[in-house]
XYZ file of N, CA and C in Angstrom:
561
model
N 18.549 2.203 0.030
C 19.341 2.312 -1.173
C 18.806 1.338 -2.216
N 19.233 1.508 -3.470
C 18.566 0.953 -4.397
C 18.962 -0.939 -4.617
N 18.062 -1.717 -5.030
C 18.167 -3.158 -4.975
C 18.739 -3.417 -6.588
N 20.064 -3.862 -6.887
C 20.709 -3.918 -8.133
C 19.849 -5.424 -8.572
N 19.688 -5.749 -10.140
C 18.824 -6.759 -10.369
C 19.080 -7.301 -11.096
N 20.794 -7.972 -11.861
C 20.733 -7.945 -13.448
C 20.638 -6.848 -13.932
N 19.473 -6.899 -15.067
C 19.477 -6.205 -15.706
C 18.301 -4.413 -15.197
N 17.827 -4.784 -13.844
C 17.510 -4.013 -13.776
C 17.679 -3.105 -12.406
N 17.741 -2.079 -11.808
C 17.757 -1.305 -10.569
C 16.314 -0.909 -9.633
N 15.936 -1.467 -8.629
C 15.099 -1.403 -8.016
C 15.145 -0.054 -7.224
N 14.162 0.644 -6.995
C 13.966 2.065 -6.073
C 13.074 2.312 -4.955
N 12.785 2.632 -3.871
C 11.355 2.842 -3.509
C 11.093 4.310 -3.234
N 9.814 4.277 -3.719
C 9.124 5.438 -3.366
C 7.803 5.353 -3.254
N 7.167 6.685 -3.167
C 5.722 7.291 -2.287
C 5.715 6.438 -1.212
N 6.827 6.725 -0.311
C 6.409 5.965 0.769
C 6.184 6.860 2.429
N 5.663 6.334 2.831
C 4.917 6.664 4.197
C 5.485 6.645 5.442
N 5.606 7.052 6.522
C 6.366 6.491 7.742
C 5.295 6.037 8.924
N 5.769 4.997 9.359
C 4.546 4.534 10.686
C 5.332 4.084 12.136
N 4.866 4.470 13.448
C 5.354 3.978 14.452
C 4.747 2.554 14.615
N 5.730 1.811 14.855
C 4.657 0.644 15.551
C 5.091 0.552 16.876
N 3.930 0.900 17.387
C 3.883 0.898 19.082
C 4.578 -0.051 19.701
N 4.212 -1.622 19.303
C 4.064 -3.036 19.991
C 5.886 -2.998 20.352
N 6.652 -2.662 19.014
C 8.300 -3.107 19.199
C 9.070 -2.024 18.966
N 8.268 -0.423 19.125
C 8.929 0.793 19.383
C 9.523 1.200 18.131
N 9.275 0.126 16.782
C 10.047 0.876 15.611
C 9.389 1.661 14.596
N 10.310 2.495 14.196
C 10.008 3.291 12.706
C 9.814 2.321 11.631
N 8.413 2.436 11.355
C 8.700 1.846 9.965
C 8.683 2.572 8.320
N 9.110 2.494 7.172
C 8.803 3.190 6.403
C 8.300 2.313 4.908
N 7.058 2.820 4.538
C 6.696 1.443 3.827
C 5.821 2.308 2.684
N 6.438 1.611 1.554
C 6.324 2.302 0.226
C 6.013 1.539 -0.853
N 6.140 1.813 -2.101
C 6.515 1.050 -3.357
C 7.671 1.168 -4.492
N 7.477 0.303 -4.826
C 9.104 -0.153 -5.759
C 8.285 0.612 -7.094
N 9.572 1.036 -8.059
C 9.477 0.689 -9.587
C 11.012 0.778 -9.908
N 10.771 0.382 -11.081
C 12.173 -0.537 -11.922
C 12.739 0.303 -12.936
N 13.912 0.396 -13.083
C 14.611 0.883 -14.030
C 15.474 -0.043 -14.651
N 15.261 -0.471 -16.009
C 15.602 -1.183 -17.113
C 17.108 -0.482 -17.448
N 18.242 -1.474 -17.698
C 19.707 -0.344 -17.922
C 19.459 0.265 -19.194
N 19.648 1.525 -18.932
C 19.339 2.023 -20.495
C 18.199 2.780 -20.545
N 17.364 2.559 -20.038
C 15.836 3.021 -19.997
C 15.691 4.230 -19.086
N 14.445 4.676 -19.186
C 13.791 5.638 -17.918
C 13.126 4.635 -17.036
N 12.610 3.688 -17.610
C 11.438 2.766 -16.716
C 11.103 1.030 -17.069
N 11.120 0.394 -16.663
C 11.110 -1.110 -17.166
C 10.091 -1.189 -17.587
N 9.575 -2.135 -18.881
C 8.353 -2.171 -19.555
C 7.567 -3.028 -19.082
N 8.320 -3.801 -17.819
C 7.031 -4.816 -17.314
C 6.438 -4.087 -16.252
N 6.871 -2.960 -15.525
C 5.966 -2.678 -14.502
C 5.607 -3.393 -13.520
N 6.821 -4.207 -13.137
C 6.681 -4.915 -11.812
C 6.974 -3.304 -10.601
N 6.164 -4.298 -9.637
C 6.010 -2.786 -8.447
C 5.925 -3.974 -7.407
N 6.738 -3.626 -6.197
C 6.418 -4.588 -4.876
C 6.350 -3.515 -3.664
N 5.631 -3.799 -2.763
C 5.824 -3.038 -1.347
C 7.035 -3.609 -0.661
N 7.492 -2.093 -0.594
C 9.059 -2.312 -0.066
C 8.887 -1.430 1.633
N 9.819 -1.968 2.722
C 9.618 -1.166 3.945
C 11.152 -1.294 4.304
N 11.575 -0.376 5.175
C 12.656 -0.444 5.628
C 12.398 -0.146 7.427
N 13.528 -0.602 8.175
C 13.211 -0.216 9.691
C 14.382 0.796 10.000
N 14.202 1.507 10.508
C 14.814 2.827 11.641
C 15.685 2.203 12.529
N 16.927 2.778 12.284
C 17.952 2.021 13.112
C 18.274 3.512 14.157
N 17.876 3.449 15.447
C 18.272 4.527 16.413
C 19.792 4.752 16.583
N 20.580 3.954 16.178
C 21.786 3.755 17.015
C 22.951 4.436 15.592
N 22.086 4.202 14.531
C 23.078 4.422 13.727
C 22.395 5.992 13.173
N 20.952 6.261 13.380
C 19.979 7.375 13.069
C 20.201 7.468 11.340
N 19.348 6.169 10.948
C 19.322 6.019 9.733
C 18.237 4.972 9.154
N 17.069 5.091 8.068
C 16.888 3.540 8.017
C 17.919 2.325 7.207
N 17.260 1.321 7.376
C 18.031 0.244 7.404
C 17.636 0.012 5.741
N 18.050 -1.230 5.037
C 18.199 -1.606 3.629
C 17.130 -1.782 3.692
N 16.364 -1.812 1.711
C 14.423 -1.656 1.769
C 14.386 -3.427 1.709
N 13.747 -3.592 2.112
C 13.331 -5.205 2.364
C 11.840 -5.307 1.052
N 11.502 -6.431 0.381
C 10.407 -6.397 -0.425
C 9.302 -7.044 0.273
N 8.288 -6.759 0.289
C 7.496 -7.984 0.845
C 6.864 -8.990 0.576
N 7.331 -10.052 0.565
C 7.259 -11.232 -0.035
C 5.738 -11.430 -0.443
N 5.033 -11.304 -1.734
C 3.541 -11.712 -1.926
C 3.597 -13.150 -2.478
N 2.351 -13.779 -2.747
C 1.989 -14.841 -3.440
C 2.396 -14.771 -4.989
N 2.380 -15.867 -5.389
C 2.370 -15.656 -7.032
C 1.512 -14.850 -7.670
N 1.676 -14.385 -8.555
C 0.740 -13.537 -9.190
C 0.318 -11.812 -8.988
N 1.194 -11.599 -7.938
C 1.467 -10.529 -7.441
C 2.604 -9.714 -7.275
N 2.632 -9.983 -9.011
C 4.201 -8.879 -8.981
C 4.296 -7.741 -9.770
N 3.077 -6.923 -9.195
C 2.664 -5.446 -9.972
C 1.976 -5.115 -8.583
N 2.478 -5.756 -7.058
C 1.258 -4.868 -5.970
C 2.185 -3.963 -5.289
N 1.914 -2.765 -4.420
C 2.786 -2.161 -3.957
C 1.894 -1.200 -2.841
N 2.656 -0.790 -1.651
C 1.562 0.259 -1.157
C 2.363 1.591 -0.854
N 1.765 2.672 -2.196
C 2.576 3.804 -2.718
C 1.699 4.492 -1.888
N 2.235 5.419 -1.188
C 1.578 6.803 -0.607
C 0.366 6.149 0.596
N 0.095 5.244 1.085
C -0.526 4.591 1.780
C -0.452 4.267 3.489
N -1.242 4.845 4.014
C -1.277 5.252 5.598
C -1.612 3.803 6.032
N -1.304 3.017 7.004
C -1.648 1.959 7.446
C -2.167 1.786 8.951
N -2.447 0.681 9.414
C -3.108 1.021 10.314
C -2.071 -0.365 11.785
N -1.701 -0.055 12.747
C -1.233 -1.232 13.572
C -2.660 -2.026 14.014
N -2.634 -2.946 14.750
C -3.521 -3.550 15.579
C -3.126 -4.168 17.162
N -4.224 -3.883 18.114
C -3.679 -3.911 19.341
C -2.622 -5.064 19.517
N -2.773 -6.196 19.071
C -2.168 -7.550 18.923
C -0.457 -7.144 18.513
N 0.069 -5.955 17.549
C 1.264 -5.909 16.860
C 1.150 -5.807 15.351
N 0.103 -6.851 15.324
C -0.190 -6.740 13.652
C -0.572 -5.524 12.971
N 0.294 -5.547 11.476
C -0.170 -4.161 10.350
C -1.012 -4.197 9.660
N -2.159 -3.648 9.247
C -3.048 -3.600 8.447
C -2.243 -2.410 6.988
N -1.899 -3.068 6.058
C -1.425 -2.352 4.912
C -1.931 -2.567 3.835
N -2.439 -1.071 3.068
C -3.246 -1.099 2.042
C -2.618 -1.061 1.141
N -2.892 -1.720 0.168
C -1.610 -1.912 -1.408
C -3.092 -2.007 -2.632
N -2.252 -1.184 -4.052
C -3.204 -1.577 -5.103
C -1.905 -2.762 -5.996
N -2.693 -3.327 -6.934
C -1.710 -3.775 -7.986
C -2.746 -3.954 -9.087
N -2.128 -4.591 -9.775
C -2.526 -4.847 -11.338
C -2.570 -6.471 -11.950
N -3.501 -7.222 -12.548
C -3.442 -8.500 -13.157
C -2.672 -8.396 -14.332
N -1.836 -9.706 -14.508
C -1.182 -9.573 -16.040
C -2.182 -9.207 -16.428
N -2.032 -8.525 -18.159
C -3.095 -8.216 -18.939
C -3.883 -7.615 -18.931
N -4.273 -6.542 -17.882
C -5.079 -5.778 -17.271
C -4.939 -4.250 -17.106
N -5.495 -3.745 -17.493
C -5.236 -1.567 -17.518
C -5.449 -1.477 -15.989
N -6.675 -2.201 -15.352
C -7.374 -1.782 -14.355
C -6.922 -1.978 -12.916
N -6.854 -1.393 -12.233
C -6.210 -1.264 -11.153
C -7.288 -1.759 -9.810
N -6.646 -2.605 -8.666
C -7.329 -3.350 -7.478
C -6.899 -2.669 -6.127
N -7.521 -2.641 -5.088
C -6.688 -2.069 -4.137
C -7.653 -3.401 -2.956
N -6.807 -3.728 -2.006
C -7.000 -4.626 -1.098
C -5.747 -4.099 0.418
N -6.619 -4.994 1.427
C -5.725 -4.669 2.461
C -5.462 -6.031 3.015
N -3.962 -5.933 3.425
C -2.938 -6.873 3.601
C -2.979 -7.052 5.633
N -3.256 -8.066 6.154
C -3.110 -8.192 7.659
C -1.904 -9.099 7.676
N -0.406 -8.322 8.044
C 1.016 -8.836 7.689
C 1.389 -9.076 9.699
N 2.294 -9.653 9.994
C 2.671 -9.896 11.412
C 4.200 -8.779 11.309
N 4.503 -8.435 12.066
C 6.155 -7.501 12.217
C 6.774 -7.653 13.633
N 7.803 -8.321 13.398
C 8.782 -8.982 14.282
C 9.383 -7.850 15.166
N 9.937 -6.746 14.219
C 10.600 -5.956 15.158
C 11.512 -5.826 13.497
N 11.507 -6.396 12.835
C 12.791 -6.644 11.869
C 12.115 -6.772 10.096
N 11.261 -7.980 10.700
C 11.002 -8.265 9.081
C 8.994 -8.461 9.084
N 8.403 -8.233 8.217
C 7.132 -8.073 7.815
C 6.231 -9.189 6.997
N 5.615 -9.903 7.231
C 5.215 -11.277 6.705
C 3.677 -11.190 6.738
N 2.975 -11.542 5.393
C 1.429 -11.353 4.841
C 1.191 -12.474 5.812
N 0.310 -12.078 6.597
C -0.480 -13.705 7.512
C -2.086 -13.483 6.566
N -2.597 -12.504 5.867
C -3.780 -12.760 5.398
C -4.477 -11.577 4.453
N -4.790 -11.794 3.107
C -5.569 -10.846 2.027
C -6.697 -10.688 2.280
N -7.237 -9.243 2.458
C -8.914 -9.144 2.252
C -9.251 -9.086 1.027
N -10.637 -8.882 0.434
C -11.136 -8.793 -0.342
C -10.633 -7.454 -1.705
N -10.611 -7.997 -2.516
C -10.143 -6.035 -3.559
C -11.664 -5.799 -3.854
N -10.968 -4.457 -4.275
C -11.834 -3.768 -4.693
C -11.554 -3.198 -6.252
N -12.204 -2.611 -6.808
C -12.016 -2.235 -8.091
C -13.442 -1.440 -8.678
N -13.080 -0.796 -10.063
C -14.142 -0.168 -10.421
C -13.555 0.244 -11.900
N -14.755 -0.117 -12.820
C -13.718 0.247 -14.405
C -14.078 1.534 -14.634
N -13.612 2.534 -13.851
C -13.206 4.250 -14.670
C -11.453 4.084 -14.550
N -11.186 4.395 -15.668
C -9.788 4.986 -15.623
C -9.469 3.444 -15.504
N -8.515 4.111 -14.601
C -7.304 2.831 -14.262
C -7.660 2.036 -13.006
N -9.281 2.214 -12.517
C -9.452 1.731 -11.336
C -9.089 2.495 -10.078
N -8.839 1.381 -8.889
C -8.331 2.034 -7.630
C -7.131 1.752 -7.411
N -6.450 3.004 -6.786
C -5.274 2.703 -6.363
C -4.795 3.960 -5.160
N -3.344 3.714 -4.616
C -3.168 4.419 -3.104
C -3.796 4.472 -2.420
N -4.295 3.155 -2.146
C -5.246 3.093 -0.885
C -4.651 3.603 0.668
N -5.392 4.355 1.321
C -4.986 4.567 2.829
C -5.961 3.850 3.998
N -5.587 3.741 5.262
C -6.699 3.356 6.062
C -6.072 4.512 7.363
N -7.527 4.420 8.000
C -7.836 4.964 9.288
C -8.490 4.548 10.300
N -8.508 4.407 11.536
C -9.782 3.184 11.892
C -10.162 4.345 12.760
N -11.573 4.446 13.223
C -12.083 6.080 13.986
C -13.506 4.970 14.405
N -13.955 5.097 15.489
C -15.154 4.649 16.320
C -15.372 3.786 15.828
N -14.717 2.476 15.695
C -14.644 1.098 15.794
C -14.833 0.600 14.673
N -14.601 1.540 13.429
C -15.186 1.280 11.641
C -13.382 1.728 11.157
N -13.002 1.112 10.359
C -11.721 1.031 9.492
C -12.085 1.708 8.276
N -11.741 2.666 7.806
C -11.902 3.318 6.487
C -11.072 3.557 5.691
N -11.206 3.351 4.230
C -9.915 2.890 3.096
C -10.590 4.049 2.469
N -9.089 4.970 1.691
C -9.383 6.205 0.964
C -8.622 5.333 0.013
N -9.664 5.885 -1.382
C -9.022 5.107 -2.012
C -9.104 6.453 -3.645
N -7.954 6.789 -4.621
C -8.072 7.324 -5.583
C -8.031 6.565 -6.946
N -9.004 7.363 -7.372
C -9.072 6.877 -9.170
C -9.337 8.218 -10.058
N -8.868 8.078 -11.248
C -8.677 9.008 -11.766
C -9.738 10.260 -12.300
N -11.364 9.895 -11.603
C -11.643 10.899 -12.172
C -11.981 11.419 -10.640
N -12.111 10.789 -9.465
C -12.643 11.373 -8.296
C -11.893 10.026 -6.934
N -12.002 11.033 -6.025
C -11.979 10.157 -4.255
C -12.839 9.003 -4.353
N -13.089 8.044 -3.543
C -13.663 7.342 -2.870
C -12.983 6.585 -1.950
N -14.492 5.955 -0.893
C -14.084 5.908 0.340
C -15.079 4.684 0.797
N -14.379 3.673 1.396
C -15.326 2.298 1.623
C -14.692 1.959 2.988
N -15.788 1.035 4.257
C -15.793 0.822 5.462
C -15.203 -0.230 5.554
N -15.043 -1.221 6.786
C -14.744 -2.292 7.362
C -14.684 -2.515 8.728
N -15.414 -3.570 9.179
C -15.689 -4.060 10.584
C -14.701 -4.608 10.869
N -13.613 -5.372 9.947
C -12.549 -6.339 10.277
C -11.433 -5.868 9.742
N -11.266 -4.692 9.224
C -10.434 -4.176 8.642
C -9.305 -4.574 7.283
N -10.279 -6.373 6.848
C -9.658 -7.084 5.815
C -10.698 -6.476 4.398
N -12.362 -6.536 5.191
C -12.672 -6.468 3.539
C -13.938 -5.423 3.892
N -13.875 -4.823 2.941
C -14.395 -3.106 3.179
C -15.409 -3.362 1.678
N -16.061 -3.229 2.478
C -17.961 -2.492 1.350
C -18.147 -1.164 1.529
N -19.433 -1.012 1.001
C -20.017 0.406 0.978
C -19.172 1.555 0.213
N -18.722 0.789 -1.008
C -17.763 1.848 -1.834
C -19.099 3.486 -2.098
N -18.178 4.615 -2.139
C -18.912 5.279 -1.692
C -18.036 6.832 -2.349
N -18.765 7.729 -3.068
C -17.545 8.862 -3.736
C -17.529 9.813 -2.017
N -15.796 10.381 -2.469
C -15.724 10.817 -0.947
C -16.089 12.031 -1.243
N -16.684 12.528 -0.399
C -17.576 14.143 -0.491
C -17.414 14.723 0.741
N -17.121 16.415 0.460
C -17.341 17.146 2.081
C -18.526 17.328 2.268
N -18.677 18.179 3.777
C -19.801 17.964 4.146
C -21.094 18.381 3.659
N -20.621 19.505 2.910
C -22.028 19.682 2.524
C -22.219 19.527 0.819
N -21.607 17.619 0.620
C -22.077 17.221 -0.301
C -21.468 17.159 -1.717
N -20.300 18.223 -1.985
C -19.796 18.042 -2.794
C -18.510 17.228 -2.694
N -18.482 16.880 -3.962
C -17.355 15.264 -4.165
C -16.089 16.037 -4.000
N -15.194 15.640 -3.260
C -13.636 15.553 -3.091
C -13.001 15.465 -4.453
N -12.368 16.557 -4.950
C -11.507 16.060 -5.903
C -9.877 15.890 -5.801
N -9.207 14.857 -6.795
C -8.073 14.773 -6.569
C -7.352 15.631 -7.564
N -5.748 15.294 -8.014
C -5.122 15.890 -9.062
C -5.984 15.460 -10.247
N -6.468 14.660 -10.355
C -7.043 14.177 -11.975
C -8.215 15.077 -12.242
């Protein structure tokens, strides 16, 4: 349900659902945007990754929790974004955001710890970025024969970059089928 704010109403959406094996729960993990009273949309464009947990007993999820980032990170969110567990318990979650002052859009992946309850950043990989459009953003991951792969969209085409550690991913790369032509998105 929605997070009341003063003056403004918090929401989440494009969000995703994930099992986590380690403590058997549903998780559902998305992004925020803001509604200004009065408005369609708040003009600052704060966005946070919001998750909620699956309550079996009541067959409902539970209130959206935000996830607490560092300073300077109050435009990140992970909208539409597949994540990845790790044998340990830990989430690998891909989020884009935005710098004050900035059109251009970053996408990085988040290695957070999950209790069973609540979700906590233990460590940032590297971003990524690229000046077409608005940059990258809705990042997803997958991990397939021991390589972690981040799908990542920008507005004129796919792309798609690796990782051994699943924090910081090279080899940005346009995503193409197989025989070569580029993946396109809605844009």
């Amino acid at each position: 349900s929605p997070i009341e704010n003063g003056d403004y109403t918090t929401v989440g959406c494009d969000a995703t659902p994930m099992h986590h094996k380690r403590t058997d729960k549903i998780l559902l993990l998305g992004h925020t945007t803001e509604y200004a009273k009065g408005a369609m949309q708040s003009t600052d464009r704060r966005r946070f990754t919001f998750y909620s947990v699956f309550d079996k007993e009541k067959n409902e999820f539970g209130q959206m929790k935000l996830l607490k980032m560092p300073e300077g990170y109050e435009r990140c969110g992970n909208g539409s974004g597949q994540s990845v567990e790790l044998e340990n318990g830990d989430i690998l979650i891909p989020v884009h955001y935005q710098k004050d002052n900035e059109q251009n859009m970053y996408s990085m992946v988040l290695k957070c710890s999950f209790d069973g309850e609540n979700i906590t950043v233990l460590e940032m990989g590297k971003p990524l970025t690229i000046h077409i459009g608005r940059g990258l953003c809705e990042p997803s991951l997958v991990f397939h024969n021991g390589i972690y792969y981040m799908t990542l969209r920008n507005d004129e085409c796919g792309l798609v970059a690796k990782s051994k550690d699943g924090l910081n991913y090279t080899d940005l790369q346009l995503w193409k089928w197989e025989d070569g032509s580029i993946l396109q998105n809605y844009n």
